[in-house]
Coordinates of C-alpha atoms in Angstrom, one line a residue:
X839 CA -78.8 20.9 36.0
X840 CA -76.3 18.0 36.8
X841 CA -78.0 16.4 33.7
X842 CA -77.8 19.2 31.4
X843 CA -73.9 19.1 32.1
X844 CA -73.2 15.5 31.8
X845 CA -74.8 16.1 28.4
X846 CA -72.8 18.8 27.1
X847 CA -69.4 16.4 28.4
X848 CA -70.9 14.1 26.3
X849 CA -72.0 15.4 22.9
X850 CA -68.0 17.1 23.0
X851 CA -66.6 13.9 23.6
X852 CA -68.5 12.9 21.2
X853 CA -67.6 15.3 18.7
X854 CA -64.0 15.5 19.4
X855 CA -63.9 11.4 18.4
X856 CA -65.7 11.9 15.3
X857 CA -63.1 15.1 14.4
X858 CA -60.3 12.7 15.0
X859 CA -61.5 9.5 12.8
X860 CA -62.1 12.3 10.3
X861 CA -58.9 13.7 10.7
X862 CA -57.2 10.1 10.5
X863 CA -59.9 9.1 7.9
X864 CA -57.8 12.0 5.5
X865 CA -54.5 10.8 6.2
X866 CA -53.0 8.4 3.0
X867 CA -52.9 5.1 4.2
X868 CA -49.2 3.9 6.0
X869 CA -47.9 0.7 4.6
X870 CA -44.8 -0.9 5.6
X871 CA -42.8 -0.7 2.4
X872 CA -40.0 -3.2 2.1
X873 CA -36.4 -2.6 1.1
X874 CA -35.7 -3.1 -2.3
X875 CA -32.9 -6.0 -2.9
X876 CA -29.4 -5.1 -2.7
X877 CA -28.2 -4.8 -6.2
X878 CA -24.7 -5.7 -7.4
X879 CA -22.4 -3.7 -10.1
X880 CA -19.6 -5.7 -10.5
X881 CA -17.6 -4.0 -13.7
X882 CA -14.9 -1.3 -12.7
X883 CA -15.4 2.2 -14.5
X884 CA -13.1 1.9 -17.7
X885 CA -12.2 4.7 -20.7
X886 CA -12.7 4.9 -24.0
X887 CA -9.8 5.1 -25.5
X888 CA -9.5 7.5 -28.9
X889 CA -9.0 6.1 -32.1
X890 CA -5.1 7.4 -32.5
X891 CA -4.3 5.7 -28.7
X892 CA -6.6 2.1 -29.7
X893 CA -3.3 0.7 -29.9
X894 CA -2.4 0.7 -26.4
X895 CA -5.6 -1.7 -26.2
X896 CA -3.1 -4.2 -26.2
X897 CA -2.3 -3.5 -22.9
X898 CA -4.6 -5.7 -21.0
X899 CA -5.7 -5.4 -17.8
X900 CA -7.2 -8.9 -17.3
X901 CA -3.9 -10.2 -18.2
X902 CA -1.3 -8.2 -16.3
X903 CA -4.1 -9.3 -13.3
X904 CA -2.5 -12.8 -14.0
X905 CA 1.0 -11.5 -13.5
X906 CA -0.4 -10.1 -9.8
X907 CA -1.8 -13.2 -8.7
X908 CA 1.1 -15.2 -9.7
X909 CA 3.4 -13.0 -6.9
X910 CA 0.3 -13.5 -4.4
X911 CA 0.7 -17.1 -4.7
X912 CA 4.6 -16.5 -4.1
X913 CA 3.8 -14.9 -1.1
X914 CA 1.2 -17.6 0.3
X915 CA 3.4 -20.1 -0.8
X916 CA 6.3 -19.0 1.7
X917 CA 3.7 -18.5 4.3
X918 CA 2.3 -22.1 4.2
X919 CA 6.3 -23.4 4.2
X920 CA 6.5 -22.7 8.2
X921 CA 6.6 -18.8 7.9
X922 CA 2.7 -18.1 9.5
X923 CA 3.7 -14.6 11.4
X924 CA 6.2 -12.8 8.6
X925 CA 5.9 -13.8 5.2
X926 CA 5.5 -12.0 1.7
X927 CA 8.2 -12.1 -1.2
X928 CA 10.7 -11.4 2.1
X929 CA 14.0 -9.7 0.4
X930 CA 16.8 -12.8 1.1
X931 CA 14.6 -15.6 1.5
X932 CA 13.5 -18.8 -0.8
X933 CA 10.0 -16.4 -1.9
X934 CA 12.6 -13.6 -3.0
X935 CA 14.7 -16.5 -5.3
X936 CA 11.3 -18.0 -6.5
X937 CA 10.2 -14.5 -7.8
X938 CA 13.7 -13.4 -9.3
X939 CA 13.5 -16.6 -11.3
X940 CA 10.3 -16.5 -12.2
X941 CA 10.4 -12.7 -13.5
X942 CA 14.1 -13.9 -15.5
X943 CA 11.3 -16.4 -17.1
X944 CA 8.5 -14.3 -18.2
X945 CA 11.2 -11.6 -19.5
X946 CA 13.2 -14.2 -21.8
X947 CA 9.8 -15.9 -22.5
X948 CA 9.1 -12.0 -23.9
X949 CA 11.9 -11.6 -25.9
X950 CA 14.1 -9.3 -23.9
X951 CA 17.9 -10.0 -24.0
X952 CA 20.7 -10.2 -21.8
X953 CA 18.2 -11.1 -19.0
X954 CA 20.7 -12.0 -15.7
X955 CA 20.1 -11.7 -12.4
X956 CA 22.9 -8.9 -10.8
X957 CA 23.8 -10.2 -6.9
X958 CA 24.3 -8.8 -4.1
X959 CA 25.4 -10.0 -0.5
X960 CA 22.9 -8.9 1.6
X961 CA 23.9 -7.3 4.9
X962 CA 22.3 -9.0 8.1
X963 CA 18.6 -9.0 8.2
X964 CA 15.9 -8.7 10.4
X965 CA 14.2 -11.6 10.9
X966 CA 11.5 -12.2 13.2
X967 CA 10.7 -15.9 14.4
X968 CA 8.2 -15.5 16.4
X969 CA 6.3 -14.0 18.8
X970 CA 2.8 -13.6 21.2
X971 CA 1.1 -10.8 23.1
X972 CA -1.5 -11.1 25.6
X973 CA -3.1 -8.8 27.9
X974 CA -5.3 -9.7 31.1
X975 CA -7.4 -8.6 33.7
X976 CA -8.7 -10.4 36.8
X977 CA -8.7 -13.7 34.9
X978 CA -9.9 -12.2 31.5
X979 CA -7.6 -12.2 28.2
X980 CA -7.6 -10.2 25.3
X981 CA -5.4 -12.1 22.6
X982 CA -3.6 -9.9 20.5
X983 CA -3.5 -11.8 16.8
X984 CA -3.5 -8.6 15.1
X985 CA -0.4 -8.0 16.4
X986 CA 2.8 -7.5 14.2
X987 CA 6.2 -6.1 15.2
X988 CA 7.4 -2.9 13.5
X989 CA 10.3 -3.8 11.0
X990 CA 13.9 -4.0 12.9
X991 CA 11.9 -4.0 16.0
X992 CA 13.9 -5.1 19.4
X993 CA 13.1 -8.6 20.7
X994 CA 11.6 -9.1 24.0
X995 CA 14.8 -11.6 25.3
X996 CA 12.6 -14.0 26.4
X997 CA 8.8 -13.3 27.4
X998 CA 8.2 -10.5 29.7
X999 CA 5.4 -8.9 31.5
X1000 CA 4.4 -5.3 31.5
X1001 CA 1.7 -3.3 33.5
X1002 CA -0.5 -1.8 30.3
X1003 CA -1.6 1.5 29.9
X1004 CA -3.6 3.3 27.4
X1005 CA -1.9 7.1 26.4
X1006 CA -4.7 8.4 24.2
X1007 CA -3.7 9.8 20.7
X1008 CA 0.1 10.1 23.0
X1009 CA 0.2 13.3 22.3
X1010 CA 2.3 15.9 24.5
X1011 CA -0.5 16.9 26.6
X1012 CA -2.4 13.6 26.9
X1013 CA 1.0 12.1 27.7
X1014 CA 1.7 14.7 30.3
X1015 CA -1.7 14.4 31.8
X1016 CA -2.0 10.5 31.9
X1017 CA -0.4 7.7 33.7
X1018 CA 3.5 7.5 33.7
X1019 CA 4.4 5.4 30.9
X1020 CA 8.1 4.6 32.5
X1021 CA 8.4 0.8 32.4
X1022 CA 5.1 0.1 30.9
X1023 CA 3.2 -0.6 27.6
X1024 CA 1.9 1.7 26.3
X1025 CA -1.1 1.4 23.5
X1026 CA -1.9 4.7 21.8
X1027 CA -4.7 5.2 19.1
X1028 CA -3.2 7.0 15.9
X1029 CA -5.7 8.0 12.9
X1030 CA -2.3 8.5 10.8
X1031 CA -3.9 5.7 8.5
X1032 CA -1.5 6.9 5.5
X1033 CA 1.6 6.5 7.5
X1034 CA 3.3 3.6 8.1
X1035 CA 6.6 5.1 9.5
X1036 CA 8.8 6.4 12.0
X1037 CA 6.8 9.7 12.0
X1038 CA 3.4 8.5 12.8
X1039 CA 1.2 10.8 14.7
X1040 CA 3.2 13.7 15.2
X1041 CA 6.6 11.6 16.5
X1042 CA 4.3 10.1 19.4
X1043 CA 6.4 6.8 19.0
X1044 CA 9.6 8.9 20.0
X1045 CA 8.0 10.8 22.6
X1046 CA 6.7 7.8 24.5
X1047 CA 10.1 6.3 23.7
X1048 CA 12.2 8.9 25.2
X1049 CA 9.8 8.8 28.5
X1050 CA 10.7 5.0 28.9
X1051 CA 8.1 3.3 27.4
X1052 CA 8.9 -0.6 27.7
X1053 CA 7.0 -1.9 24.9
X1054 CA 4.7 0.8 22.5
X1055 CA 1.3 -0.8 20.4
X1056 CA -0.1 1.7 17.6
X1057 CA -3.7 0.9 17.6
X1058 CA -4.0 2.1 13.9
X1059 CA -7.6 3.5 13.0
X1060 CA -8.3 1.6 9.8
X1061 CA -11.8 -0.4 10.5
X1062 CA -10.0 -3.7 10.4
X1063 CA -8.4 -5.6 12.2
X1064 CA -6.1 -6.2 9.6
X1065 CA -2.0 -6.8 10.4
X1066 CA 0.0 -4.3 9.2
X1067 CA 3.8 -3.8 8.7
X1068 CA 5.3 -0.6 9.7
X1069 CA 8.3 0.3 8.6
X1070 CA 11.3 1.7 11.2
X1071 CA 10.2 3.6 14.0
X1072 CA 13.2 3.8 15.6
X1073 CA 12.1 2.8 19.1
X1074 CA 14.7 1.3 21.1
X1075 CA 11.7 -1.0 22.6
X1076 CA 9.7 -3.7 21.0
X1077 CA 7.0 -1.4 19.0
X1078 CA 4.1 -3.2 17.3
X1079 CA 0.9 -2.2 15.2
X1080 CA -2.3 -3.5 16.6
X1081 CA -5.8 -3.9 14.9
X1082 CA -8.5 -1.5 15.7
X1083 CA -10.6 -4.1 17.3
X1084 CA -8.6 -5.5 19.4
X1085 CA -6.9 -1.7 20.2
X1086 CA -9.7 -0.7 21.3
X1087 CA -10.7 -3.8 23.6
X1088 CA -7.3 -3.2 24.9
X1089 CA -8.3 0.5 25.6
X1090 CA -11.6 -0.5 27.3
X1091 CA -10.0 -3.3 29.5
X1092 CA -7.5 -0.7 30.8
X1093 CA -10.2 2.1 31.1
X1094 CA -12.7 -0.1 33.3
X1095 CA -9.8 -1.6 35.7
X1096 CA -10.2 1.4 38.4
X1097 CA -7.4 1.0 40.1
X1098 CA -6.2 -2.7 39.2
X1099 CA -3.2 -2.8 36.5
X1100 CA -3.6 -4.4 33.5
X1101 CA -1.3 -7.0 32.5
X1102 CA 0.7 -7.8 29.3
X1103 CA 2.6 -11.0 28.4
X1104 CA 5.1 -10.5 25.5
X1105 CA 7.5 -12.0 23.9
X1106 CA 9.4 -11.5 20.4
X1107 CA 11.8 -13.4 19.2
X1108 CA 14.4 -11.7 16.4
X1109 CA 17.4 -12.8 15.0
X1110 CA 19.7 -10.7 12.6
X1111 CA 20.6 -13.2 9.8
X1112 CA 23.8 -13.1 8.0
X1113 CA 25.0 -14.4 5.0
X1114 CA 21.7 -14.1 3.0
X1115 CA 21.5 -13.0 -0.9
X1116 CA 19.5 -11.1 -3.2
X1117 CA 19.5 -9.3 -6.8
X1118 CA 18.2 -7.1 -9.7
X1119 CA 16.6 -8.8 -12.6
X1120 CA 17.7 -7.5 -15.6
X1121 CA 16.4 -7.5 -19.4
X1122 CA 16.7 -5.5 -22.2
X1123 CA 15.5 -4.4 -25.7
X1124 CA 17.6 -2.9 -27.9
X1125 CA 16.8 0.4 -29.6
X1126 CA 18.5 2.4 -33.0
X1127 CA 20.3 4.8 -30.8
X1128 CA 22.8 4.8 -27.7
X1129 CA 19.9 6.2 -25.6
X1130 CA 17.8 4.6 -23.6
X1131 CA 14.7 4.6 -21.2
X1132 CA 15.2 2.7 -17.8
X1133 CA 12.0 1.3 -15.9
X1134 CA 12.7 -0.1 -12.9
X1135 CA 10.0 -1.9 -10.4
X1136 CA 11.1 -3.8 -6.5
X1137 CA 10.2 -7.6 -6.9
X1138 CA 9.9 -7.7 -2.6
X1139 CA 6.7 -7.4 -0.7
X1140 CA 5.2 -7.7 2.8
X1141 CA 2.3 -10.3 2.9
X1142 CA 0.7 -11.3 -0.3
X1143 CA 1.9 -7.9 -1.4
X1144 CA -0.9 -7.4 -4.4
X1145 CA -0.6 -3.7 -4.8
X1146 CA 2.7 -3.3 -3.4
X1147 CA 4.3 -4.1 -5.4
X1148 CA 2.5 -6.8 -7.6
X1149 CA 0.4 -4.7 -9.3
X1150 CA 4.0 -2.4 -10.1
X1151 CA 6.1 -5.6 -11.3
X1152 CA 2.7 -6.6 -13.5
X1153 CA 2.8 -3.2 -15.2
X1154 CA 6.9 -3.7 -15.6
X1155 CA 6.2 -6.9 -17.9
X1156 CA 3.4 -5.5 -19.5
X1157 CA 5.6 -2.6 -20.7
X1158 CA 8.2 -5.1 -22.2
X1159 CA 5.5 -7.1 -23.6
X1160 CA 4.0 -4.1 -25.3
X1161 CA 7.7 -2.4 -26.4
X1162 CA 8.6 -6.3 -27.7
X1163 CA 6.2 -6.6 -30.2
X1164 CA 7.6 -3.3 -31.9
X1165 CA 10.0 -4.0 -34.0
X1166 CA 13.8 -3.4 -33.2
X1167 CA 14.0 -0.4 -36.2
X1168 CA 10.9 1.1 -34.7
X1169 CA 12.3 1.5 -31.0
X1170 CA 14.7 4.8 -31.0
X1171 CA 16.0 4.1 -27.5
X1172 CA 17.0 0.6 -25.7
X1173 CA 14.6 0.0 -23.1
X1174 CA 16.0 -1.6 -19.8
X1175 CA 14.5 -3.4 -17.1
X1176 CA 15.1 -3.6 -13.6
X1177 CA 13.2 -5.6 -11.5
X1178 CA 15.1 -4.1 -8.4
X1179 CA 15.5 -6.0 -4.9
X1180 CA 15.6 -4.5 -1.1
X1181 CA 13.1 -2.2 -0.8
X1182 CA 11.5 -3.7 2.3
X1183 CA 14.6 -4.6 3.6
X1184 CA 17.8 -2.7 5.9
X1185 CA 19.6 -2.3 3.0
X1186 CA 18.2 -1.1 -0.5
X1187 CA 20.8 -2.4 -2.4
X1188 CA 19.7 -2.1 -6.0
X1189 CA 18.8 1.5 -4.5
X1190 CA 22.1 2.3 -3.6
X1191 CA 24.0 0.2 -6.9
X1192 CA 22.4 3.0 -8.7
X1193 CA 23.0 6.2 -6.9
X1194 CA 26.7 4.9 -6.6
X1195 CA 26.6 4.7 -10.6
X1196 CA 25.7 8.1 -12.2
X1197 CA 27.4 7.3 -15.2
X1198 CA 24.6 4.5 -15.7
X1199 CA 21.9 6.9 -16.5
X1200 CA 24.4 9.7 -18.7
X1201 CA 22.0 8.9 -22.0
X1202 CA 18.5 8.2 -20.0
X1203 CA 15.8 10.1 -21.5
X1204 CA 13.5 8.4 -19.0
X1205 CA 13.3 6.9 -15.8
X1206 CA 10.0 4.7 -14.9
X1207 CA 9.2 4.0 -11.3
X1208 CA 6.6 1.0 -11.8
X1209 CA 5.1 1.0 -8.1
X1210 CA 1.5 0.5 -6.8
X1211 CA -0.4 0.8 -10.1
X1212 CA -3.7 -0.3 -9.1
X1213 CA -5.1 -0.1 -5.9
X1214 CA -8.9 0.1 -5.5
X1215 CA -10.7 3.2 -4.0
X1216 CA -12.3 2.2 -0.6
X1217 CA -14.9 3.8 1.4
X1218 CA -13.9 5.7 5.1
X1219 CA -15.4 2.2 6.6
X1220 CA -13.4 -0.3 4.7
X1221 CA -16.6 -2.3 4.3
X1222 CA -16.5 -2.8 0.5
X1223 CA -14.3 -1.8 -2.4
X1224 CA -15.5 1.0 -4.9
X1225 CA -15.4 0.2 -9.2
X1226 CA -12.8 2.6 -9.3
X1227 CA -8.9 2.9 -8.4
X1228 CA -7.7 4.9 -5.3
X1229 CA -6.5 8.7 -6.5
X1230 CA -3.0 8.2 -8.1
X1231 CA -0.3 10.7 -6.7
X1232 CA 2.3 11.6 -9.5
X1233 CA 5.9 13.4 -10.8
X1234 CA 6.7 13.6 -13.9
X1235 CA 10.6 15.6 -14.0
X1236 CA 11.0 19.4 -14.3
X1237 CA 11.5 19.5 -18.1
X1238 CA 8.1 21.4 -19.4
X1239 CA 8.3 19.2 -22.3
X1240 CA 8.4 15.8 -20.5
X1241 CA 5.5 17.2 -18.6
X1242 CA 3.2 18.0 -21.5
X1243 CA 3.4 14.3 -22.6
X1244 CA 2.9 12.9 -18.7
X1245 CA -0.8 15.1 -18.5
X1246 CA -1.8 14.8 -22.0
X1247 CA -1.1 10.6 -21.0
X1248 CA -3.2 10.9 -17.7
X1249 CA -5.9 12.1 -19.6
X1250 CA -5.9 10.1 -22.4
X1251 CA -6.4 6.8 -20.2
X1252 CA -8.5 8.6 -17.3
X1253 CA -6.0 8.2 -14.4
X1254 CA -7.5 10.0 -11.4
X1255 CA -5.1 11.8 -9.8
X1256 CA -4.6 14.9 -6.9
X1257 CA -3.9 18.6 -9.3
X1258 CA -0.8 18.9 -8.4
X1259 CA 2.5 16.6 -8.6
X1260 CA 5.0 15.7 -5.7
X1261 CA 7.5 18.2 -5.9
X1262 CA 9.8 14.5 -5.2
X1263 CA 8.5 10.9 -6.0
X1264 CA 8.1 8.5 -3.4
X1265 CA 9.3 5.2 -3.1
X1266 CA 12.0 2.9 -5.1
X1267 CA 13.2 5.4 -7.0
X1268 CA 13.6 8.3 -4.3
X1269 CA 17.4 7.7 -4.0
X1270 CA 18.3 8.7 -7.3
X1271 CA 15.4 9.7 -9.5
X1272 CA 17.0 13.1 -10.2
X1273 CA 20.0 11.4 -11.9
X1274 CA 17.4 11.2 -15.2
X1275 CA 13.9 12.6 -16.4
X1276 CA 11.4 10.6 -13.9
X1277 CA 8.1 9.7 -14.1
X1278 CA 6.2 7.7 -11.4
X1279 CA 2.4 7.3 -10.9
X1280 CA 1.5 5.4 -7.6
X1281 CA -1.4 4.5 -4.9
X1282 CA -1.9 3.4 -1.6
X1283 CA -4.5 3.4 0.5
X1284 CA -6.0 1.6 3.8
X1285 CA -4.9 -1.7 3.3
X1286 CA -1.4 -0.9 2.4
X1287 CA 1.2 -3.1 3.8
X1288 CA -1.5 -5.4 5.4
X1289 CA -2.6 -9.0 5.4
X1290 CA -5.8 -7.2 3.4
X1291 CA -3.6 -6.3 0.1
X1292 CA -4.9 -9.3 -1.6
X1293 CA -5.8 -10.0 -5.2
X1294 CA -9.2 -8.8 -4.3
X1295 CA -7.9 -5.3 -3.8
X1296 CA -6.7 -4.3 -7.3
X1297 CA -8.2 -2.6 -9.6
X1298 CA -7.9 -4.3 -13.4
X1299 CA -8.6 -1.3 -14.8
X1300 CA -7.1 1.4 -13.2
X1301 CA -3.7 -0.8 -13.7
X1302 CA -4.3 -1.0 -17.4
X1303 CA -4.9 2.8 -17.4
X1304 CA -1.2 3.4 -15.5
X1305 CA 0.2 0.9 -17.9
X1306 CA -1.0 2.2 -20.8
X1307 CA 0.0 6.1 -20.1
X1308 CA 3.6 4.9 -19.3
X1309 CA 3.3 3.2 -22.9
X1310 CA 2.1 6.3 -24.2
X1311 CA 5.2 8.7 -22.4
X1312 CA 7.8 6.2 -24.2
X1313 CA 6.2 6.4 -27.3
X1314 CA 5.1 10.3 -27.4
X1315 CA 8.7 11.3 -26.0
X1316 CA 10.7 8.9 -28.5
X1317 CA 11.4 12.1 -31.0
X1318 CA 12.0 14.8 -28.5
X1319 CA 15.7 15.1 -28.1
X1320 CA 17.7 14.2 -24.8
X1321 CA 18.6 17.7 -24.2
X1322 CA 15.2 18.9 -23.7
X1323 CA 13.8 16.0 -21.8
X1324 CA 17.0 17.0 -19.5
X1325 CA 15.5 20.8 -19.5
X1326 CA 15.0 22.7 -16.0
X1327 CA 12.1 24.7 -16.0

């Protein structure tokens, strides 16, 4: 009996090992398959252009990429003369000169005439000389080199030292159920990646201000830690925008301290320089008629300044190149150029010469705003630039008839842009763009106003295809009469 079990044990076992290899015996073989090798498409997405618009192939992108990487070489230039914290084409300084002169060049060199330089004393600016941020735990440091004061930030007086806390997103209910922020530094994480302003998140800059925040860091949540420059925030403290990196390091120091403060050591130095000067660049090219089309781009930009506003000033010159080699009895309206100083400064002054001069602009038909032409498109992790140019957002006036040629031009060169317009344009010509028919098409992105907006970001031909459709609104509007490019919907 004890035999006759053991046997049926066995012939099962038996069986149920032979039903498995079978089993496994039908399975496809598993090979390790390797990964096939990255592959590499280096040539931007272009158009075809239709034979009636082939003559805008003139316009070449390749070439107004040379005009880019001459104002990034401005830039680094100034940086590598003693300026290693705040440097670009800096509105006032010897980079600001060195780029006025050199745009006065390429525009005589074109053939435009009366080119001059229009001055203007510059009211004191904000300069920052230097400054360092360090926070520390229990004999650890976290360096802060990503680190870069908001523009017209307060100095520090000296170097000072601040118990660090982290507020969250500093919104109104993390801010009420967090740490007191009265005295302190606070770091806050903002995802506001398009901002660079007083506004940011929601106001949280004002509302940690207004509970007596010492010193405020955005941790901005771009995957970089790239240095950025805000503009105003309006904080009576020293405010700064930190790196996502180093942000977040920050964060987990502060998080993992218990009940031991975190400490920062800070100091920024900043000194309101008087006496400094700057300009527009002027040229122009005379038409048959006493109307004319203005296009105006700001020569001034933070670090090496590639999209803003390289990529702008390289479709300006390529506009006059283009116009130049039409001859004078061909050209119905005098083209003017205005390569505009201030924008990145406390004072906008070509900005406000022309808002103080209406009359200027009583036979403009059009009014160009040549800002951030060609940005490329980048992916949510910043790892790697797309073939393609960031989505363009765009105005084109209120007259029906301007706005027929702007589309029919953003379609003819493939410009990507959102459906609808901004009901106002942004940037250099917000002050007074309603004193004539404006058009602007413009870009940002991640790496706006950062140490990342280098030559490397710009997209050849998505600046060619901005170029080319402003060439194309000049041209296409040049027999429709003042009145009606001046027409309200």
């Amino acid at each position: 009996m004890p035999s006759s079990r053991i046997d049926v044990v066995t012939i099962s076992a038996t069986l149920a090992l032979l039903a498995a290899r079978l089993v496994f015996a039908q399975e496809p073989t598993r090979q390790r398959v390797p990964p096939s090798p990255a592959h590499h498409r280096p040539n931007e997405i272009g158009w075809n252009l239709a034979p009636e618009d082939q003559k805008y192939a003139a316009i070449d992108g390749d070439h107004l990429m040379e005009f880019v990487k001459d104002q990034t070489a401005i830039s680094r230039r100034y940086r590598d003369h003693g300026h290693p914290q705040y440097w670009g084409r800096i509105t006032g300084t010897e980079a600001d000169a060195e780029n006025a002169e050199w745009m006065m060049k390429k525009l005589k060199a074109i053939g435009l005439e009366e080119v001059h330089e229009q001055m203007f004393d510059l009211q004191p600016q904000w300069v920052p000389q230097s400054w360092e941020a360090v926070v520390s735990l229990n004999g650890k440091s976290i360096p802060l080199n990503s680190a870069q004061p908001t523009f017209l930030s307060k100095g520090t007086n000296g170097t000072v030292e601040l118990e660090a806390v982290y507020a969250g997103m500093a919104s109104e209910a993390e801010i009420r159920l967090g740490r007191d922020v009265k005295g302190k530094a606070v770091f806050f994480y903002s995802n506001d990646t398009g901002s660079r302003h007083a506004g940011i998140s929601d106001n949280a800059i004002k509302r940690l201000s207004d509970r007596g925040a010492a010193a405020i860091f955005v941790i901005l949540g771009v995957p970089l830690d790239e240095k950025t420059q805000f503009y105003p925030v309006n904080a009576p403290v020293p405010t700064f925008s930190l790196g996502t990196k180093e942000g977040l390091a920050v964060r987990d120091m502060i998080g993992g301290a218990a009940n031991e403060p975190v400490h920062l050591k800070l100091s920024l130095d900043v000194k309101m320089q008087p006496g400094l000067k700057s300009g527009t660049v002027w040229g122009t090219l005379k038409g048959t008629t006493d109307e004319d089309v203005v296009v105006v781009a700001h020569r001034d930009g933070w670090f090496e300044g590639a999209n803003d506003n390289g990529t702008g000033v390289a479709t300006f010159l390529g506009l006059a190149e283009y116009f130049a080699r039409i001859p004078k009895t061909q050209r119905k309206r005098t083209i003017i150029f205005a390569g505009t100083d201030g924008h990145h400064d406390n004072g906008a002054e070509s900005g406000v010469w022309f808002l103080d001069h209406p009359e200027f602009f009583a036979k403009t038909a059009l009014l160009f705003n040549c800002e951030h032409t060609g940005l490329k498109d980048t992916g949510l992790g910043l790892s790697a630039y797309s073939n393609a140019p960031s989505t363009y957002r765009w105005y084109a006036g209120d007259s029906p008839a301007l706005l027929k040629v702007a589309i029919h031009a953003l379609d003819a060169f493939g410009v990507p842009t959102f459906p609808d317009s901004l009901r106002t344009p942004s940037g250099e010509t917000t002050r007074y763009y309603f004193l004539a028919p404006s058009v602007q098409i413009i870009n940002t992105g991640y790496v706006w106003h950062s140490d990342k907006e280098n030559d490397e970001s710009i997209s050849i031909p998505g600046m060619a295809a901005v170029t080319r459709a402003y060439a194309k609104i000049i041209a296409d509007t040049d027999n429709i009469p003042l009145a009606d490019l001046r027409a309200k919907q």
